[in-house]
């Protein structure tokens, strides 16, 4: 990796600022002072700036309690993005693991590790997602069978895979799905003539949303949580 990029990535400064640091200060790589922005930093090299060792961080894995009214995108001209709630140096490298709608809250995973997120979102993996849905019309026993049998979604040829509808009360249910189609849960309820008024994701795989996280807060995943996927 080029030295200017190395400095930028390890400190959170821009490449332009990193170039100024190289011109102005002493930066050593394995004990030898370097001034060139294009100098290639060997893997495992000791880079020192102002008596401070600069170390590349490993991949980032975050769990967020996604609040209402923000989108799962890196940029959006109309809405806040989930990244406005995050303060880490490598923010530009991060992506959301799948998406939640503007008006869906709950568990959202964020990372810069593409292989890890692929293991969660790839249709082949059939990763479990559990949503808490609040609906406008009373839920019935027939709805449970309809979700289990698979539902025809408007504009799609293939019915949904079997899903578990766990009725909590007349207008609240947990929905367990193993797919990630566009607006899937809202469209599943629409297919049975119901309407989702509020939607919250509680779980992805066996990872549950941390109850200590308020909407808009996030925390780093533990090694055990990362290893779940
Ligand atoms: N299904 C939906 O309809 N919306 C979401 O945000 C997630 C799943």
XYZ file of N, CA, C and O in Angstrom, residues 41-213:
692
model
N 4.555 0.590 1.262
C 4.786 0.109 2.634
C 4.721 -1.421 2.621
O 3.688 -2.000 2.277
N 5.823 -2.101 2.982
C 5.777 -3.574 2.987
C 4.801 -4.086 4.059
O 4.573 -3.396 5.057
N 4.244 -5.279 3.842
C 3.312 -5.836 4.822
C 4.026 -6.021 6.166
O 5.188 -6.449 6.203
N 3.372 -5.642 7.239
C 3.924 -5.829 8.582
C 4.975 -4.789 8.966
O 5.611 -4.912 10.013
N 5.183 -3.761 8.112
C 6.209 -2.741 8.392
C 5.826 -1.899 9.605
O 4.638 -1.748 9.906
N 6.858 -1.365 10.304
C 6.624 -0.459 11.433
C 6.665 0.965 10.907
O 7.721 1.434 10.484
N 5.517 1.631 10.950
C 5.454 3.008 10.449
C 5.263 3.925 11.650
O 4.339 3.740 12.444
N 6.190 4.884 11.788
C 6.143 5.792 12.943
C 5.986 7.231 12.451
O 6.733 7.676 11.559
N 5.037 7.942 13.027
C 4.849 9.381 12.752
C 4.763 10.090 14.100
O 3.929 9.716 14.933
N 5.616 11.075 14.305
C 5.617 11.833 15.569
C 5.620 10.894 16.786
O 4.766 11.012 17.667
N 6.520 9.945 16.793
C 6.664 8.977 17.900
C 5.451 8.064 18.068
O 5.318 7.390 19.087
N 4.565 8.074 17.082
C 3.340 7.267 17.216
C 3.370 6.164 16.159
O 3.609 6.449 14.980
N 3.156 4.934 16.598
C 3.118 3.839 15.626
C 1.746 3.814 14.941
O 0.710 3.836 15.620
N 1.763 3.791 13.611
C 0.491 3.763 12.861
C 0.185 2.317 12.496
O 1.008 1.639 11.878
N -0.987 1.866 12.903
C -1.337 0.466 12.634
C -2.651 0.367 11.893
O -3.633 1.023 12.277
N -2.643 -0.455 10.844
C -3.879 -0.673 10.079
C -4.842 -1.483 10.935
O -4.449 -2.486 11.525
N -6.065 -1.012 11.009
C -7.065 -1.769 11.784
C -7.524 -2.965 10.958
O -7.436 -2.941 9.731
N -8.014 -3.989 11.625
C -8.590 -5.126 10.911
C -9.957 -4.726 10.377
O -10.350 -3.569 10.490
N -10.697 -5.664 9.811
C -12.023 -5.339 9.312
C -12.953 -4.849 10.419
O -12.733 -5.161 11.596
N -13.965 -4.102 10.030
C -14.920 -3.531 10.984
C -16.241 -4.306 10.910
O -16.724 -4.590 9.814
N -16.805 -4.622 12.070
C -18.103 -5.313 12.133
C -18.952 -4.595 13.182
O -18.595 -4.592 14.365
N -20.051 -4.003 12.744
C -20.901 -3.240 13.667
C -22.325 -3.767 13.654
O -22.813 -4.262 12.630
N -22.969 -3.608 14.821
C -24.408 -3.864 14.931
C -25.048 -2.511 15.227
O -24.612 -1.804 16.130
N -26.072 -2.158 14.445
C -26.775 -0.893 14.693
C -28.236 -1.158 15.005
O -28.836 -2.098 14.454
N -28.779 -0.335 15.909
C -30.235 -0.304 16.068
C -30.701 0.777 15.098
O -30.634 1.962 15.400
N -31.123 0.338 13.902
C -31.499 1.322 12.872
C -32.741 2.078 13.327
O -33.746 1.470 13.683
N -32.664 3.414 13.285
C -33.854 4.185 13.639
C -34.769 4.365 12.420
O -34.409 3.990 11.302
N -35.911 4.973 12.627
C -36.836 5.302 11.533
C -36.235 6.391 10.651
O -35.354 7.133 11.093
N -36.776 6.502 9.441
C -36.482 7.649 8.566
C -35.021 7.810 8.184
O -34.508 8.937 8.134
N -34.329 6.705 7.980
C -32.995 6.804 7.381
C -32.836 5.607 6.446
O -33.474 4.575 6.634
N -32.008 5.814 5.409
C -31.876 4.783 4.379
C -30.557 4.030 4.512
O -29.564 4.577 5.003
N -30.599 2.762 4.045
C -29.396 1.927 4.047
C -28.647 2.170 2.736
O -28.730 1.368 1.796
N -27.982 3.288 2.643
C -27.214 3.623 1.437
C -26.050 4.495 1.888
O -26.115 5.120 2.949
N -24.982 4.537 1.059
C -23.841 5.368 1.447
C -24.104 6.851 1.172
O -23.588 7.721 1.863
N -24.946 7.123 0.152
C -25.311 8.516 -0.157
C -26.775 8.541 -0.556
O -27.254 7.622 -1.213
N -27.469 9.617 -0.191
C -28.857 9.781 -0.623
C -29.162 11.274 -0.618
O -28.826 11.966 0.346
N -29.792 11.746 -1.700
C -30.025 13.196 -1.801
C -31.247 13.634 -0.986
O -31.388 14.805 -0.671
N -32.122 12.677 -0.637
C -33.373 13.091 0.034
C -33.438 12.746 1.521
O -34.110 13.404 2.286
N -32.769 11.665 1.910
C -32.919 11.201 3.296
C -31.564 11.082 3.981
O -30.544 10.923 3.337
N -31.622 11.097 5.320
C -30.444 10.763 6.121
C -30.043 9.333 5.792
O -30.923 8.512 5.538
N -28.755 9.020 5.856
C -28.355 7.619 5.685
C -27.961 7.067 7.064
O -27.664 7.843 7.981
N -27.939 5.748 7.175
C -27.558 5.132 8.459
C -26.132 5.522 8.857
O -25.793 5.532 10.036
N -25.304 5.900 7.864
C -23.903 6.218 8.159
C -23.752 7.548 8.907
O -22.700 7.803 9.486
N -24.809 8.381 8.902
C -24.710 9.639 9.663
C -24.713 9.354 11.168
O -24.423 10.235 11.962
N -25.053 8.120 11.555
C -25.058 7.751 12.982
C -23.743 7.107 13.421
O -23.606 6.711 14.566
N -22.805 6.968 12.463
C -21.574 6.216 12.769
C -20.365 7.141 12.739
O -20.253 7.976 11.838
N -19.467 6.956 13.701
C -18.265 7.785 13.744
C -17.035 6.870 13.817
O -16.583 6.530 14.908
N -16.578 6.413 12.655
C -15.339 5.612 12.604
C -14.475 6.159 11.463
O -15.012 6.709 10.500
N -13.135 6.017 11.542
C -12.274 6.613 10.514
C -12.494 6.038 9.113
O -12.386 6.760 8.132
N -12.800 4.725 9.030
C -12.900 4.097 7.703
C -14.338 4.063 7.183
O -14.723 3.140 6.470
N -15.116 5.076 7.504
C -16.558 5.045 7.201
C -16.847 4.831 5.713
O -17.809 4.150 5.350
N -15.993 5.381 4.854
C -16.246 5.294 3.399
C -16.161 3.853 2.902
O -16.722 3.510 1.874
N -15.426 3.007 3.635
C -15.256 1.615 3.190
C -16.416 0.723 3.642
O -16.513 -0.428 3.225
N -17.295 1.231 4.484
C -18.338 0.378 5.067
C -19.556 0.240 4.164
O -19.865 1.136 3.383
N -20.258 -0.879 4.309
C -21.540 -1.067 3.622
C -22.509 -1.773 4.562
O -22.080 -2.436 5.520
N -23.795 -1.641 4.280
C -24.777 -2.333 5.114
C -24.930 -3.759 4.586
O -24.821 -4.002 3.386
N -25.179 -4.678 5.499
C -25.367 -6.086 5.124
C -26.853 -6.239 4.796
O -27.680 -6.370 5.689
N -27.187 -6.155 3.511
C -28.592 -6.108 3.117
C -29.163 -4.737 3.465
O -28.413 -3.826 3.851
N -30.479 -4.615 3.336
C -31.110 -3.316 3.582
C -32.370 -3.447 4.391
O -33.056 -4.467 4.302
N -32.660 -2.394 5.150
C -33.978 -2.266 5.771
C -34.623 -1.033 5.155
O -33.925 -0.065 4.816
N -35.955 -1.033 5.040
C -36.659 0.102 4.447
C -36.486 1.358 5.295
O -36.195 1.274 6.499
N -36.775 2.479 4.674
C -36.744 3.784 5.358
C -37.498 3.733 6.684
O -37.036 4.243 7.705
N -38.684 3.082 6.670
C -39.535 3.068 7.864
C -39.480 1.737 8.617
O -40.399 1.402 9.356
N -38.412 0.962 8.439
C -38.194 -0.251 9.250
C -37.092 0.063 10.259
O -36.105 0.716 9.915
N -37.275 -0.406 11.485
C -36.258 -0.211 12.529
C -35.610 -1.569 12.840
O -36.054 -2.599 12.354
N -34.595 -1.532 13.705
C -34.069 -2.789 14.238
C -32.667 -3.144 13.818
O -31.879 -2.284 13.411
N -32.377 -4.429 13.897
C -31.006 -4.934 13.732
C -30.473 -4.761 12.309
O -31.013 -5.333 11.361
N -29.394 -3.982 12.215
C -28.719 -3.791 10.935
C -27.235 -4.054 11.159
O -26.641 -3.521 12.099
N -26.647 -4.879 10.287
C -25.214 -5.166 10.387
C -24.474 -4.318 9.355
O -24.979 -4.122 8.238
N -23.299 -3.847 9.740
C -22.505 -2.953 8.882
C -21.061 -3.411 8.938
O -20.546 -3.727 10.015
N -20.413 -3.469 7.775
C -19.039 -4.001 7.736
C -18.287 -3.461 6.525
O -18.879 -2.815 5.647
N -16.975 -3.765 6.476
C -16.205 -3.534 5.254
C -15.683 -4.886 4.733
O -14.834 -4.924 3.860
N -16.191 -5.969 5.290
C -15.758 -7.316 4.901
C -16.819 -7.917 3.955
O -17.849 -8.435 4.394
N -16.522 -7.822 2.658
C -17.478 -8.252 1.634
C -17.790 -9.742 1.694
O -18.919 -10.154 1.447
N -16.793 -10.543 2.043
C -17.031 -12.000 2.081
C -17.971 -12.359 3.231
O -18.847 -13.206 3.100
N -17.778 -11.672 4.346
C -18.636 -11.925 5.530
C -20.075 -11.533 5.208
O -21.002 -12.301 5.470
N -20.264 -10.356 4.610
C -21.639 -9.930 4.329
C -22.276 -10.830 3.266
O -23.469 -11.104 3.317
N -21.462 -11.326 2.343
C -22.006 -12.220 1.320
C -22.541 -13.515 1.962
O -23.573 -14.040 1.541
N -21.852 -13.970 3.002
C -22.321 -15.203 3.673
C -23.691 -14.994 4.319
O -24.439 -15.931 4.531
N -24.018 -13.759 4.653
C -25.310 -13.480 5.286
C -26.398 -13.223 4.232
O -27.530 -13.666 4.372
N -26.018 -12.518 3.172
C -27.054 -12.096 2.204
C -27.231 -13.065 1.030
O -28.255 -13.005 0.357
N -26.267 -13.928 0.781
C -26.394 -14.817 -0.376
C -27.656 -15.681 -0.250
O -27.861 -16.336 0.783
N -28.511 -15.715 -1.282
C -29.732 -16.524 -1.207
C -29.446 -17.994 -0.882
O -30.235 -18.655 -0.222
N -28.269 -18.474 -1.318
C -27.903 -19.880 -1.067
C -27.845 -20.190 0.433
O -28.103 -21.312 0.854
N -27.440 -19.218 1.225
C -27.261 -19.452 2.668
C -28.592 -19.531 3.416
O -28.661 -20.065 4.518
N -29.642 -18.965 2.826
C -30.986 -18.971 3.450
C -30.927 -18.541 4.922
O -31.516 -19.184 5.808
N -30.220 -17.453 5.151
C -30.024 -16.958 6.527
C -31.372 -16.503 7.132
O -32.142 -15.779 6.500
N -31.620 -16.927 8.362
C -32.868 -16.570 9.057
C -32.903 -15.076 9.410
O -31.893 -14.512 9.842
N -34.062 -14.455 9.212
C -34.291 -13.094 9.707
C -35.627 -13.109 10.446
O -36.583 -13.711 9.944
N -35.671 -12.505 11.636
C -36.936 -12.457 12.379
C -37.382 -11.007 12.517
O -36.627 -10.145 13.001
N -38.622 -10.753 12.055
C -39.205 -9.404 12.098
C -40.408 -9.388 13.030
O -41.190 -10.344 13.058
N -40.556 -8.287 13.756
C -41.759 -8.058 14.553
C -42.623 -7.116 13.719
O -42.169 -6.025 13.348
N -43.845 -7.561 13.410
C -44.734 -6.750 12.556
C -45.994 -6.360 13.328
O -46.577 -7.189 14.037
N -46.380 -5.105 13.180
C -47.644 -4.605 13.720
C -48.532 -4.359 12.503
O -48.127 -3.649 11.562
N -49.726 -4.959 12.475
C -50.551 -4.900 11.260
C -51.920 -4.273 11.534
O -52.354 -4.183 12.690
N -52.592 -3.860 10.450
C -53.856 -3.118 10.605
C -55.067 -4.028 10.780
O -56.057 -3.626 11.386
N -55.000 -5.273 10.242
C -56.174 -6.168 10.283
C -55.897 -7.349 11.218
O -54.741 -7.776 11.334
N -56.938 -7.918 11.836
C -56.716 -9.051 12.752
C -56.043 -10.236 12.051
O -56.351 -10.540 10.900
N -55.133 -10.865 12.774
C -54.419 -12.036 12.233
C -55.228 -13.302 12.528
O -55.909 -13.377 13.560
N -55.121 -14.297 11.640
C -55.910 -15.524 11.804
C -55.020 -16.752 11.682
O -53.897 -16.668 11.173
N -55.578 -17.899 12.104
C -54.857 -19.181 11.979
C -54.563 -19.491 10.508
O -53.525 -20.077 10.187
N -55.488 -19.082 9.621
C -55.275 -19.340 8.171
C -54.025 -18.606 7.667
O -53.359 -19.078 6.749
N -53.761 -17.461 8.258
C -52.570 -16.703 7.838
C -51.308 -17.527 8.086
O -50.359 -17.484 7.303
N -51.311 -18.297 9.190
C -50.129 -19.115 9.528
C -49.893 -20.133 8.407
O -48.764 -20.291 7.915
N -50.989 -20.778 7.969
C -50.854 -21.788 6.900
C -50.427 -21.125 5.595
O -49.623 -21.687 4.838
N -50.960 -19.931 5.311
C -50.614 -19.246 4.060
C -49.120 -18.896 4.031
O -48.442 -19.087 3.015
N -48.579 -18.422 5.162
C -47.143 -18.097 5.219
C -46.310 -19.375 5.065
O -45.259 -19.365 4.428
N -46.796 -20.468 5.670
C -46.046 -21.732 5.604
C -46.077 -22.318 4.194
O -45.102 -22.950 3.747
N -47.177 -22.090 3.482
C -47.324 -22.674 2.135
C -46.543 -21.883 1.086
O -46.188 -22.423 0.032
N -46.292 -20.598 1.354
C -45.643 -19.729 0.350
C -46.681 -18.802 -0.261
O -47.818 -19.223 -0.488
N -46.283 -17.562 -0.510
C -47.233 -16.547 -0.983
C -46.812 -16.015 -2.345
O -45.620 -15.901 -2.635
N -47.824 -15.703 -3.173
C -47.548 -15.091 -4.485
C -47.382 -13.590 -4.259
O -48.320 -12.934 -3.801
N -46.207 -13.058 -4.557
C -46.002 -11.615 -4.415
C -46.244 -10.939 -5.761
O -45.859 -11.482 -6.806
N -46.867 -9.776 -5.722
C -47.175 -9.045 -6.960
C -45.901 -8.867 -7.789
O -44.865 -8.439 -7.268
N -46.005 -9.222 -9.072
C -44.884 -9.003 -9.993
C -43.804 -10.065 -9.915
O -42.756 -9.911 -10.529
N -44.013 -11.136 -9.147
C -42.984 -12.190 -9.070
C -43.561 -13.540 -9.475
O -44.712 -13.847 -9.152
N -42.766 -14.359 -10.162
C -43.223 -15.666 -10.649
C -43.189 -16.708 -9.544
O -44.056 -17.573 -9.461
N -42.132 -16.624 -8.735
C -41.899 -17.696 -7.750
C -42.528 -17.333 -6.412
O -42.295 -16.228 -5.899
N -43.325 -18.242 -5.825
C -43.874 -17.927 -4.495
C -42.759 -17.838 -3.446
O -41.657 -18.336 -3.664
N -43.071 -17.231 -2.330
C -42.076 -17.121 -1.257
C -41.802 -18.504 -0.663
O -42.667 -19.389 -0.694
N -40.618 -18.671 -0.120
C -40.274 -19.931 0.561
C -41.092 -20.017 1.853
O -41.533 -18.982 2.371
N -41.300 -21.235 2.379
C -42.066 -21.367 3.622
C -41.530 -20.438 4.713
O -40.320 -20.363 4.937
N -42.456 -19.718 5.361
C -42.086 -18.783 6.433
C -42.967 -19.078 7.640
O -44.105 -19.545 7.494
N -42.413 -18.792 8.818
C -43.170 -19.047 10.049
C -43.810 -17.747 10.528
O -43.114 -16.742 10.713
N -45.138 -17.798 10.708
C -45.849 -16.644 11.272
C -46.225 -17.013 12.702
O -47.000 -17.943 12.932
N -45.659 -16.275 13.650
C -45.909 -16.543 15.068
C -46.807 -15.415 15.576
O -46.319 -14.279 15.760
N -48.086 -15.701 15.782
C -49.010 -14.633 16.173
C -48.844 -14.325 17.660
O -48.921 -15.225 18.504
N -48.608 -13.044 17.979
C -48.404 -12.634 19.374
C -49.711 -12.147 19.980
O -49.994 -12.385 21.142
N -50.479 -11.441 19.203
C -51.821 -11.014 19.589
C -52.559 -10.639 18.303
O -52.000 -10.826 17.208
N -53.757 -10.089 18.431
C -54.593 -9.892 17.235
C -53.890 -9.128 16.101
O -54.095 -9.409 14.922
N -53.043 -8.173 16.450
C -52.427 -7.338 15.399
C -50.893 -7.294 15.471
O -50.278 -6.373 14.957
N -50.305 -8.289 16.117
C -48.827 -8.330 16.194
C -48.347 -9.750 15.953
O -48.949 -10.699 16.467
N -47.254 -9.861 15.193
C -46.708 -11.206 14.933
C -45.205 -11.135 14.729
O -44.657 -10.081 14.382
N -44.555 -12.292 14.933
C -43.154 -12.435 14.535
C -43.150 -13.206 13.228
O -43.877 -14.200 13.087
N -42.350 -12.750 12.274
C -42.248 -13.431 10.985
C -40.823 -13.925 10.829
O -39.874 -13.133 10.925
N -40.678 -15.237 10.612
C -39.344 -15.831 10.436
C -39.186 -16.115 8.937
O -39.935 -16.946 8.404
N -38.254 -15.436 8.275
C -38.048 -15.677 6.842
C -36.603 -16.083 6.566
O -35.698 -15.731 7.331
N -36.422 -16.794 5.461
C -35.077 -17.236 5.070
C -34.705 -16.666 3.709
O -33.837 -17.200 3.025
N -35.418 -15.629 3.295
C -35.119 -14.958 2.020
C -34.925 -13.475 2.311
O -35.150 -13.020 3.430
N -34.570 -12.720 1.274
C -34.405 -11.274 1.463
C -34.896 -10.523 0.249
O -34.152 -9.744 -0.341
N -36.170 -10.783 -0.137
C -36.680 -10.082 -1.326
C -37.050 -8.640 -0.976
O -37.285 -8.318 0.185
N -37.157 -7.830 -2.021
C -37.465 -6.403 -1.862
C -38.782 -6.216 -1.109
O -39.799 -6.795 -1.502
N -38.790 -5.448 -0.030
C -39.991 -5.183 0.790
C -40.719 -6.483 1.150
O -41.954 -6.526 1.189
N -39.952 -7.545 1.382
C -40.563 -8.872 1.475
C -41.691 -8.985 2.505
O -42.764 -9.498 2.191
N -41.453 -8.544 3.716
C -42.454 -8.772 4.775
C -43.722 -7.952 4.498
O -44.838 -8.450 4.598
N -43.536 -6.702 4.109
C -44.714 -5.859 3.794
C -45.519 -6.481 2.652
O -46.750 -6.509 2.680
N -44.814 -7.007 1.632
C -45.515 -7.594 0.483
C -46.175 -8.927 0.858
O -47.200 -9.303 0.305
N -45.591 -9.652 1.811
C -46.225 -10.914 2.250
C -47.559 -10.608 2.937
O -48.562 -11.275 2.699
N -47.565 -9.582 3.785
C -48.838 -9.226 4.433
C -49.826 -8.666 3.418
O -51.031 -8.942 3.495
N -49.333 -7.916 2.443
C -50.223 -7.381 1.402
C -50.879 -8.548 0.648
O -52.061 -8.490 0.291
N -50.120 -9.639 0.442
C -50.639 -10.799 -0.296
C -51.781 -11.490 0.447
O -52.579 -12.213 -0.164
N -51.889 -11.284 1.756
C -53.018 -11.884 2.496
C -54.033 -10.801 2.892
O -54.848 -10.985 3.794
N -53.942 -9.643 2.217
C -54.930 -8.585 2.427
C -54.737 -7.800 3.712
O -55.685 -7.196 4.225
N -53.522 -7.812 4.235
C -53.257 -7.062 5.462
C -52.259 -5.945 5.152
O -51.744 -5.843 4.032
N -51.977 -5.124 6.136
C -51.101 -3.973 5.911
C -50.172 -3.797 7.119
O -50.647 -3.748 8.250
N -48.864 -3.715 6.843
C -47.905 -3.542 7.947
C -47.851 -2.066 8.346
O -47.599 -1.197 7.512
N -48.088 -1.804 9.612
C -48.043 -0.412 10.092
C -46.691 -0.075 10.705
O -46.278 1.065 10.702
N -46.044 -1.090 11.240
C -44.729 -0.881 11.866
C -43.937 -2.174 11.713
O -44.518 -3.263 11.851
N -42.643 -2.050 11.404
C -41.820 -3.245 11.201
C -40.456 -3.052 11.872
O -39.818 -2.008 11.711
N -40.030 -4.086 12.597
C -38.792 -4.010 13.384
C -38.070 -5.347 13.256
O -38.667 -6.392 13.509
N -36.780 -5.319 12.862
C -36.048 -6.586 12.760
C -35.388 -6.890 14.090
O -34.651 -6.067 14.638
N -35.664 -8.096 14.606
C -35.137 -8.500 15.917
C -33.881 -9.348 15.820
O -33.065 -9.358 16.719
N -33.758 -10.105 14.712
C -32.699 -11.128 14.679
C -32.235 -11.404 13.256
O -33.043 -11.407 12.318
N -30.934 -11.684 13.107
C -30.355 -12.158 11.844
C -29.535 -13.390 12.196
O -28.648 -13.313 13.055
N -29.820 -14.536 11.564
C -29.192 -15.793 11.976
C -29.548 -16.003 13.437
O -30.696 -15.847 13.836
N -28.525 -16.305 14.265
C -28.834 -16.442 15.699
C -28.417 -15.192 16.479
O -28.354 -15.206 17.700
N -28.115 -14.122 15.756
C -27.697 -12.867 16.398
C -28.906 -11.953 16.623
O -29.592 -11.565 15.673
N -29.158 -11.628 17.916
C -30.303 -10.776 18.255
C -29.843 -9.330 18.455
O -28.695 -9.094 18.837
N -30.739 -8.391 18.201
C -30.427 -6.984 18.447
C -30.150 -6.791 19.938
O -30.946 -7.242 20.775
N -29.043 -6.133 20.259
C -28.666 -5.864 21.652
C -29.694 -4.903 22.259
O -29.884 -3.783 21.765
N -30.346 -5.344 23.327
C -31.420 -4.545 23.945
C -30.888 -3.251 24.563
O -31.665 -2.334 24.840
N -29.567 -3.156 24.768
C -28.994 -1.928 25.340
C -28.802 -0.827 24.301
O -28.437 0.299 24.649
N -28.987 -1.161 23.020
C -28.778 -0.144 21.974
C -30.073 0.618 21.729
O -31.090 0.027 21.346
